[in-house]
Amino acid sequence: MRLHSRRLDSITYSIREIEDFARNYERKEKLTYLNIGDPVKLGMKTANHVVDAAVMSLKRGNNFYAKSDGADIARESISNFYADRGMHISKDRVYITTGVTEAIRMLYLSIFNRNERIALPRPYYPLYNALSLLYNVKPVYYNFDEEGYPDVNSVRSALKRGAKAIVLINPNNPIGSSLPLSMLDEIKDAVLSKGAILISDEIYSDMTYGQKMNYALAGSEDERIIALNGISKLFRVPGWRIGWAVFGRHPSFKNVIANFRKLLMLRLSSPTPFQYALPQLLKLCTKTYLRDYMTVLNRNSKIVYDKINSTDVLSVNKIHAAYYAFIRMNWKQKSVSFVKDLIRNQGIVTVPGTGFGKEGYFRIVFAGNRRTLSSSLELIIEEASKHRSV
Ligand code: PLP
């Protein structure tokens, strides 16, 4: 008798799996891991006042199970977070999850029957593709234009192919683009006029530089839109595992929300101490905090852009948000093979484009120390330059 399930046979997760390969090459000097979007691991420490908010919450005794939907005080603070950004979202439309990761999984189960379709960006954030396979939801893909924005015609054709919902990742991982308002409006029109659901993954919201953040729910609070967000990236606390889903006040969401709430109940609660720290935390998301954080990311994004585009073997688009660069390989080699060469020969760990559904690219994370970043880029260029004459 086979003891294991076959459900996961087709599931891969390159961002982490590449580490298994890298471990074989751990040498005296450590490898540089530019594969996981965790700024803390790259040396961008969590701010002291952020940690203090959690310590205070723990000391106050917030160590019980919170309500499944989320602690009232936390839902209220998220409602205020949106109000500060010009949106009217009542707290009963906010559900707190164990990271955006859990919200995504629960949305798949709440929305889709087997063989229904979801429109995903390509490149995608790998979790969406993996869950589509796991839950037998059929992905149809839309593409990006040369500048790294979703191609609206491609979005329309994905919708025509019968997608019940579409995922927008804005600001985008892995590309680092942030959607201009006119483009967001065009996509919203295309999706909503088809009767489909727009799932807007905004985990990098507020983490923009040089391009304003445009929220999908802004001016559309009553629409068939679900926004996802959380504190992992903005506050550099990915280990706290707090995220949320906000449902637009559209009557057709009634049963989707009922399903979502059932799933919330089945897992009891997301981490209580950190939920109770949220009001304090969101208050700390001040202009100064954001300015300091974005100054570093903006500076690093320019280092990446200038260095990578200084060689003809590699190229990258302008980056406006978050801390990822999706780098094009201007020669023919499988991205997995190049990523393995980079580990073997240069000690740099990145993620192959195929992990995001796109061959001919690899992704780096550029949060963190300027010197490490510059020297890692030199090594990447050195390895890529071996292909100059090919
Ligand atoms: N969505 C996107 C687009 C991400 O890039 C990530 C993490 O890298 C997540 C969701 C997961 O977020 P969380 O830490 O809230 O689960």
Short mmCIF file of C-alpha atoms and ligand atoms in Angstrom, two decimals:
data_model
loop_
_atom_site.label_atom_id
_atom_site.label_comp_id
_atom_site.label_asym_id
_atom_site.label_seq_id
_atom_site.Cartn_x
_atom_site.Cartn_y
_atom_site.Cartn_z
CA MET A 1 0.00 0.00 0.00
CA ARG A 2 1.27 3.46 -0.94
CA LEU A 3 1.15 5.60 2.20
CA HIS A 4 1.49 8.98 0.59
CA SER A 5 -0.93 11.13 -1.37
CA ARG A 6 -0.29 11.76 -5.08
CA ARG A 7 -1.97 15.19 -4.96
CA LEU A 8 1.34 17.01 -4.62
CA ASP A 9 3.19 15.19 -7.38
CA SER A 10 2.92 18.08 -9.84
CA ILE A 11 3.56 20.84 -7.30
CA THR A 12 6.92 22.59 -7.28
CA TYR A 13 8.06 25.71 -5.43
CA SER A 14 11.27 27.06 -6.90
CA ILE A 15 11.81 29.90 -4.42
CA ARG A 16 12.48 27.41 -1.63
CA GLU A 17 13.50 24.36 -3.66
CA ILE A 18 16.55 26.08 -5.06
CA GLU A 19 17.84 26.20 -1.47
CA ASP A 20 17.95 22.40 -1.38
CA PHE A 21 20.27 22.51 -4.37
CA ALA A 22 22.30 25.37 -2.85
CA ARG A 23 22.92 23.48 0.39
CA ASN A 24 25.21 21.12 -1.51
CA TYR A 25 27.44 24.08 -2.30
CA GLU A 26 27.60 25.69 1.12
CA ARG A 27 31.31 26.48 1.38
CA LYS A 28 33.53 28.10 3.97
CA GLU A 29 32.33 31.53 2.93
CA LYS A 30 28.58 31.47 3.08
CA LEU A 31 26.37 31.59 0.03
CA THR A 32 24.50 34.84 -0.57
CA TYR A 33 20.79 34.13 -0.59
CA LEU A 34 18.93 36.53 -2.86
CA ASN A 35 16.03 34.13 -3.39
CA ILE A 36 13.53 34.83 -0.60
CA GLY A 37 11.65 38.10 -0.25
CA ASP A 38 12.54 38.51 3.39
CA PRO A 39 14.30 41.81 4.11
CA VAL A 40 15.06 40.72 7.67
CA LYS A 41 17.18 37.84 6.39
CA LEU A 42 19.02 40.33 4.19
CA GLY A 43 19.91 42.55 7.10
CA MET A 44 17.05 45.08 7.04
CA LYS A 45 16.08 44.67 10.67
CA THR A 46 12.58 45.12 11.98
CA ALA A 47 12.28 48.59 13.53
CA ASN A 48 12.51 48.67 17.33
CA HIS A 49 9.16 50.39 17.75
CA VAL A 50 7.54 47.61 15.70
CA VAL A 51 9.01 44.93 17.95
CA ASP A 52 7.96 46.93 21.03
CA ALA A 53 4.33 46.86 19.85
CA ALA A 54 4.39 43.05 19.87
CA VAL A 55 6.21 42.80 23.20
CA MET A 56 3.62 45.07 24.77
CA SER A 57 0.81 42.96 23.35
CA LEU A 58 2.35 39.75 24.69
CA LYS A 59 2.83 41.28 28.13
CA ARG A 60 -0.78 42.40 28.19
CA GLY A 61 -1.77 38.75 28.00
CA ASN A 62 -3.08 38.54 24.44
CA ASN A 63 -2.19 34.89 24.25
CA PHE A 64 -5.65 33.35 23.82
CA TYR A 65 -7.39 32.31 20.59
CA ALA A 66 -8.67 35.43 18.88
CA LYS A 67 -12.06 35.43 17.12
CA SER A 68 -11.86 33.45 13.89
CA ASP A 69 -12.76 36.46 11.75
CA GLY A 70 -10.06 38.45 13.53
CA ALA A 71 -9.94 40.50 16.74
CA ASP A 72 -12.37 43.45 16.56
CA ILE A 73 -9.67 45.92 17.51
CA ALA A 74 -7.43 44.65 14.70
CA ARG A 75 -10.22 44.71 12.09
CA GLU A 76 -11.07 48.24 13.17
CA SER A 77 -7.46 49.34 12.75
CA ILE A 78 -7.37 47.89 9.24
CA SER A 79 -10.57 49.72 8.40
CA ASN A 80 -8.78 52.90 9.58
CA PHE A 81 -5.73 52.00 7.47
CA TYR A 82 -7.97 52.12 4.39
CA ALA A 83 -9.76 55.27 5.59
CA ASP A 84 -6.35 57.01 5.80
CA ARG A 85 -5.91 56.08 2.15
CA GLY A 86 -9.30 57.45 1.15
CA MET A 87 -11.37 54.23 1.18
CA HIS A 88 -14.50 53.47 3.15
CA ILE A 89 -14.18 49.87 4.28
CA SER A 90 -16.22 48.89 7.31
CA LYS A 91 -14.53 46.52 9.71
CA ASP A 92 -17.05 43.74 9.05
CA ARG A 93 -15.64 43.43 5.50
CA VAL A 94 -12.14 42.74 6.85
CA TYR A 95 -11.04 39.19 7.73
CA ILE A 96 -7.69 38.51 9.37
CA THR A 97 -5.65 35.57 8.16
CA THR A 98 -2.36 33.85 8.91
CA GLY A 99 -0.54 35.86 6.27
CA VAL A 100 -1.84 36.64 2.81
CA THR A 101 -0.78 33.08 2.04
CA GLU A 102 -3.68 31.69 4.05
CA ALA A 103 -6.14 34.18 2.54
CA ILE A 104 -5.14 33.04 -0.96
CA ARG A 105 -5.68 29.39 -0.10
CA MET A 106 -9.05 30.13 1.48
CA LEU A 107 -10.15 32.16 -1.54
CA TYR A 108 -9.45 29.23 -3.85
CA LEU A 109 -11.63 27.01 -1.70
CA SER A 110 -14.33 29.67 -1.25
CA ILE A 111 -14.67 30.65 -4.91
CA PHE A 112 -13.81 27.74 -7.19
CA ASN A 113 -15.30 24.39 -8.06
CA ARG A 114 -13.11 21.84 -9.83
CA ASN A 115 -12.17 22.75 -13.40
CA GLU A 116 -13.27 26.37 -13.14
CA ARG A 117 -10.80 28.93 -14.40
CA ILE A 118 -8.64 31.58 -12.79
CA ALA A 119 -6.69 34.22 -14.73
CA LEU A 120 -3.13 34.56 -13.44
CA PRO A 121 -0.35 36.93 -14.42
CA ARG A 122 2.66 35.40 -16.13
CA PRO A 123 5.15 35.79 -14.53
CA TYR A 124 3.05 34.74 -11.51
CA TYR A 125 3.69 34.55 -7.79
CA PRO A 126 4.24 30.76 -7.59
CA LEU A 127 1.74 30.11 -4.80
CA TYR A 128 -1.18 30.93 -7.13
CA ASN A 129 -0.03 28.45 -9.73
CA ALA A 130 0.67 25.76 -7.14
CA LEU A 131 -2.76 26.14 -5.53
CA SER A 132 -4.43 26.03 -8.94
CA LEU A 133 -2.84 22.63 -9.50
CA LEU A 134 -3.60 21.44 -5.98
CA TYR A 135 -7.28 22.39 -6.10
CA ASN A 136 -7.89 21.51 -9.77
CA VAL A 137 -8.56 25.09 -10.82
CA LYS A 138 -7.48 25.77 -14.41
CA PRO A 139 -5.11 28.73 -14.79
CA VAL A 140 -5.34 30.90 -17.90
CA TYR A 141 -2.51 33.37 -18.14
CA TYR A 142 -2.22 37.00 -19.12
CA ASN A 143 1.04 38.62 -20.14
CA PHE A 144 2.95 41.79 -19.44
CA ASP A 145 4.07 44.42 -21.90
CA GLU A 146 7.67 45.45 -22.56
CA GLU A 147 7.64 47.93 -19.69
CA GLY A 148 6.46 45.40 -17.14
CA TYR A 149 2.74 46.28 -16.93
CA PRO A 150 -0.13 43.85 -17.50
CA ASP A 151 -1.16 43.82 -21.16
CA VAL A 152 -4.82 44.80 -21.01
CA ASN A 153 -5.67 42.97 -24.25
CA SER A 154 -4.16 39.84 -22.82
CA VAL A 155 -6.26 40.35 -19.66
CA ARG A 156 -9.38 40.65 -21.83
CA SER A 157 -8.62 37.47 -23.71
CA ALA A 158 -7.99 35.57 -20.44
CA LEU A 159 -11.43 36.73 -19.30
CA LYS A 160 -12.99 35.66 -22.59
CA ARG A 161 -11.64 32.18 -21.93
CA GLY A 162 -14.04 31.96 -19.02
CA ALA A 163 -12.00 33.01 -15.97
CA LYS A 164 -14.25 33.35 -12.94
CA ALA A 165 -11.66 35.48 -11.13
CA ILE A 166 -8.46 37.24 -12.03
CA VAL A 167 -5.43 37.87 -9.84
CA LEU A 168 -3.66 41.18 -10.02
CA ILE A 169 -0.42 41.59 -8.10
CA ASN A 170 0.03 45.29 -7.56
CA PRO A 171 2.75 46.35 -6.87
CA ASN A 172 4.15 43.41 -8.72
CA ASN A 173 6.31 40.54 -7.57
CA PRO A 174 8.55 39.59 -9.42
CA ILE A 175 8.65 42.60 -11.80
CA GLY A 176 8.64 45.52 -9.34
CA SER A 177 6.14 47.61 -11.31
CA SER A 178 3.28 49.57 -9.78
CA LEU A 179 0.11 50.11 -11.81
CA PRO A 180 -0.75 53.63 -13.01
CA LEU A 181 -4.36 54.59 -12.27
CA SER A 182 -5.51 54.65 -15.91
CA MET A 183 -4.29 51.09 -16.44
CA LEU A 184 -5.83 49.87 -13.18
CA ASP A 185 -9.15 51.42 -14.22
CA GLU A 186 -9.01 49.71 -17.61
CA ILE A 187 -8.38 46.34 -15.97
CA LYS A 188 -11.15 46.92 -13.42
CA ASP A 189 -13.60 47.77 -16.23
CA ALA A 190 -12.61 44.69 -18.21
CA VAL A 191 -13.02 42.37 -15.20
CA LEU A 192 -16.15 43.83 -13.65
CA SER A 193 -18.03 44.21 -16.95
CA LYS A 194 -17.54 40.47 -17.46
CA GLY A 195 -19.05 39.66 -14.06
CA ALA A 196 -15.74 38.24 -12.86
CA ILE A 197 -14.01 38.77 -9.48
CA LEU A 198 -10.90 40.90 -9.18
CA ILE A 199 -8.48 39.61 -6.54
CA SER A 200 -5.93 42.35 -5.95
CA ASP A 201 -2.89 41.15 -4.04
CA GLU A 202 -1.53 44.38 -2.54
CA ILE A 203 1.02 42.93 -0.11
CA TYR A 204 3.56 45.49 -1.40
CA SER A 205 1.16 48.43 -1.11
CA ASP A 206 2.81 51.64 0.12
CA MET A 207 6.18 50.18 -0.89
CA THR A 208 6.40 52.30 -4.00
CA TYR A 209 8.89 54.91 -5.13
CA GLY A 210 8.58 57.04 -8.23
CA GLN A 211 5.08 55.68 -8.92
CA LYS A 212 2.06 56.26 -6.72
CA MET A 213 0.25 53.26 -5.18
CA ASN A 214 -3.25 52.80 -6.61
CA TYR A 215 -5.59 50.59 -4.61
CA ALA A 216 -8.12 48.45 -6.49
CA LEU A 217 -10.89 49.17 -3.98
CA ALA A 218 -10.47 52.96 -4.14
CA GLY A 219 -13.72 54.42 -5.50
CA SER A 220 -14.99 50.84 -5.99
CA GLU A 221 -15.74 49.79 -2.42
CA ASP A 222 -19.05 48.24 -3.53
CA GLU A 223 -17.61 46.19 -6.37
CA ARG A 224 -16.72 42.55 -6.93
CA ILE A 225 -13.19 43.18 -5.69
CA ILE A 226 -11.22 41.38 -2.98
CA ALA A 227 -8.06 43.10 -1.75
CA LEU A 228 -5.33 41.19 0.06
CA ASN A 229 -2.73 42.80 2.24
CA GLY A 230 -0.66 42.26 5.37
CA ILE A 231 2.25 43.37 7.47
CA SER A 232 5.00 40.95 6.36
CA LYS A 233 6.67 43.30 3.91
CA LEU A 234 5.68 46.78 5.02
CA PHE A 235 6.79 46.26 8.61
CA ARG A 236 9.48 43.69 7.88
CA VAL A 237 7.80 41.06 10.07
CA PRO A 238 7.14 38.13 7.70
CA GLY A 239 7.46 35.72 10.64
CA TRP A 240 4.49 37.21 12.46
CA ARG A 241 2.10 35.74 9.90
CA ILE A 242 -0.59 38.40 9.83
CA GLY A 243 -2.49 39.25 6.66
CA TRP A 244 -6.05 40.10 5.70
CA ALA A 245 -8.68 39.91 2.99
CA VAL A 246 -11.12 42.76 2.38
CA PHE A 247 -14.29 42.05 0.43
CA GLY A 248 -15.99 44.80 -1.59
CA ARG A 249 -19.60 45.35 -0.53
CA HIS A 250 -21.10 43.51 -3.49
CA PRO A 251 -24.25 41.42 -2.93
CA SER A 252 -22.86 38.50 -4.96
CA PHE A 253 -20.12 37.99 -2.35
CA LYS A 254 -22.57 36.72 0.28
CA ASN A 255 -21.88 33.02 -0.22
CA VAL A 256 -18.19 33.47 -0.95
CA ILE A 257 -17.85 35.21 2.41
CA ALA A 258 -19.90 32.51 4.12
CA ASN A 259 -17.45 29.92 2.75
CA PHE A 260 -14.46 32.01 3.72
CA ARG A 261 -15.75 32.38 7.27
CA LYS A 262 -16.26 28.62 7.57
CA LEU A 263 -12.62 28.10 6.69
CA LEU A 264 -11.59 30.76 9.20
CA MET A 265 -13.51 28.91 11.90
CA LEU A 266 -11.94 25.57 10.98
CA ARG A 267 -8.47 26.90 11.80
CA LEU A 268 -9.57 28.76 14.96
CA SER A 269 -7.51 31.96 14.80
CA SER A 270 -4.49 33.72 13.34
CA PRO A 271 -1.72 34.70 15.83
CA THR A 272 -3.43 36.71 18.57
CA PRO A 273 -0.53 38.72 20.07
CA PHE A 274 0.31 40.21 16.70
CA GLN A 275 -3.32 40.98 15.89
CA TYR A 276 -3.56 43.00 19.07
CA ALA A 277 -0.35 44.81 18.12
CA LEU A 278 -1.90 45.95 14.84
CA PRO A 279 -3.49 49.23 15.98
CA GLN A 280 -0.17 50.39 17.39
CA LEU A 281 1.71 49.09 14.35
CA LEU A 282 -0.47 50.70 11.73
CA LYS A 283 -0.16 54.00 13.56
CA LEU A 284 3.61 53.66 13.16
CA CYS A 285 3.31 53.52 9.40
CA THR A 286 4.16 57.21 9.27
CA LYS A 287 5.54 59.27 6.41
CA THR A 288 8.99 59.22 8.05
CA TYR A 289 9.00 55.44 8.49
CA LEU A 290 7.98 54.90 4.87
CA ARG A 291 10.36 57.56 3.56
CA ASP A 292 13.37 55.97 5.27
CA TYR A 293 12.46 52.46 4.12
CA MET A 294 11.69 53.49 0.54
CA THR A 295 14.85 55.58 0.29
CA VAL A 296 16.91 52.43 0.80
CA LEU A 297 14.84 50.38 -1.64
CA ASN A 298 14.86 53.13 -4.24
CA ARG A 299 18.63 53.48 -3.94
CA ASN A 300 19.10 49.71 -4.27
CA SER A 301 16.71 49.50 -7.23
CA LYS A 302 18.84 52.09 -9.05
CA ILE A 303 22.02 50.15 -8.31
CA VAL A 304 20.39 47.05 -9.82
CA TYR A 305 19.05 48.94 -12.83
CA ASP A 306 22.35 50.67 -13.62
CA LYS A 307 24.61 47.67 -13.09
CA ILE A 308 22.44 45.13 -14.88
CA ASN A 309 21.83 47.36 -17.87
CA SER A 310 25.53 48.20 -18.09
CA THR A 311 26.11 44.84 -19.76
CA ASP A 312 24.45 43.65 -22.95
CA VAL A 313 24.06 40.07 -21.68
CA LEU A 314 21.45 41.07 -19.09
CA SER A 315 18.64 43.62 -18.91
CA VAL A 316 15.99 44.76 -16.48
CA ASN A 317 13.05 47.20 -16.54
CA LYS A 318 12.82 50.28 -14.35
CA ILE A 319 11.69 49.22 -10.88
CA HIS A 320 9.09 51.31 -9.05
CA ALA A 321 8.15 49.21 -6.05
CA ALA A 322 9.02 46.44 -3.60
CA TYR A 323 12.45 44.77 -3.68
CA TYR A 324 12.53 42.40 -6.62
CA ALA A 325 14.21 42.54 -10.00
CA PHE A 326 13.20 40.13 -12.75
CA ILE A 327 16.30 40.01 -14.90
CA ARG A 328 16.26 39.01 -18.56
CA MET A 329 19.00 36.70 -19.86
CA ASN A 330 19.89 37.90 -23.34
CA TRP A 331 21.23 34.56 -24.48
CA LYS A 332 19.77 31.11 -24.83
CA GLN A 333 20.13 28.96 -21.71
CA LYS A 334 17.56 27.42 -19.42
CA SER A 335 17.10 29.70 -16.41
CA VAL A 336 17.39 26.76 -13.99
CA SER A 337 20.74 25.90 -15.52
CA PHE A 338 22.03 29.49 -15.17
CA VAL A 339 20.75 29.75 -11.60
CA LYS A 340 22.63 26.54 -10.75
CA ASP A 341 25.79 27.92 -12.42
CA LEU A 342 25.43 31.05 -10.29
CA ILE A 343 25.31 28.96 -7.12
CA ARG A 344 28.15 26.64 -8.15
CA ASN A 345 30.52 29.24 -9.54
CA GLN A 346 29.68 32.47 -7.72
CA GLY A 347 27.88 31.45 -4.52
CA ILE A 348 24.78 33.52 -5.31
CA VAL A 349 21.30 32.03 -4.86
CA THR A 350 18.51 33.41 -7.07
CA VAL A 351 15.27 31.97 -8.48
CA PRO A 352 14.85 30.77 -12.06
CA GLY A 353 12.15 32.46 -14.15
CA THR A 354 10.45 29.12 -14.69
CA GLY A 355 9.46 29.24 -11.01
CA PHE A 356 7.27 32.18 -12.03
CA GLY A 357 6.17 30.53 -15.29
CA LYS A 358 8.59 32.48 -17.48
CA GLU A 359 11.72 31.07 -19.10
CA GLY A 360 14.73 33.28 -19.89
CA TYR A 361 14.69 35.28 -16.63
CA PHE A 362 15.78 34.99 -13.03
CA ARG A 363 14.69 36.92 -9.96
CA ILE A 364 16.79 38.57 -7.30
CA VAL A 365 15.76 40.23 -4.04
CA PHE A 366 17.57 43.52 -3.51
CA ALA A 367 16.48 44.48 0.02
CA GLY A 368 19.43 44.95 2.31
CA ASN A 369 23.01 45.99 2.38
CA ARG A 370 24.32 48.10 -0.51
CA ARG A 371 27.79 46.57 -0.48
CA THR A 372 26.56 42.96 -0.54
CA LEU A 373 24.16 43.89 -3.30
CA SER A 374 26.86 45.54 -5.44
CA SER A 375 29.30 42.67 -5.05
CA SER A 376 26.55 40.10 -5.76
CA LEU A 377 25.64 41.98 -8.93
CA GLU A 378 29.30 41.95 -10.02
CA LEU A 379 29.38 38.18 -9.59
CA ILE A 380 26.09 37.76 -11.48
CA ILE A 381 27.48 39.84 -14.34
CA GLU A 382 30.73 37.86 -14.30
CA GLU A 383 28.81 34.60 -14.70
CA ALA A 384 26.47 36.00 -17.36
CA SER A 385 29.42 37.45 -19.29
CA LYS A 386 30.67 33.94 -19.98
CA HIS A 387 27.82 33.87 -22.52
CA ARG A 388 28.73 37.10 -24.29
CA SER A 389 30.29 35.40 -27.27
CA VAL A 390 27.71 32.61 -27.56
N1 PLP B 1 1.58 37.58 -2.20
C1 PLP B 1 2.70 37.95 -2.84
C2 PLP B 1 2.61 38.56 -4.19
C3 PLP B 1 3.96 37.74 -2.25
O1 PLP B 1 5.06 38.10 -2.89
C4 PLP B 1 4.02 37.14 -0.96
C5 PLP B 1 5.32 36.86 -0.32
O2 PLP B 1 6.38 36.94 -0.88
C6 PLP B 1 2.83 36.78 -0.35
C7 PLP B 1 1.63 37.02 -0.99
C8 PLP B 1 2.82 36.12 1.02
O3 PLP B 1 2.58 37.06 2.00
P1 PLP B 1 2.39 36.65 3.56
O4 PLP B 1 3.71 36.75 4.21
O5 PLP B 1 1.44 37.68 4.07
O6 PLP B 1 1.82 35.29 3.57
#
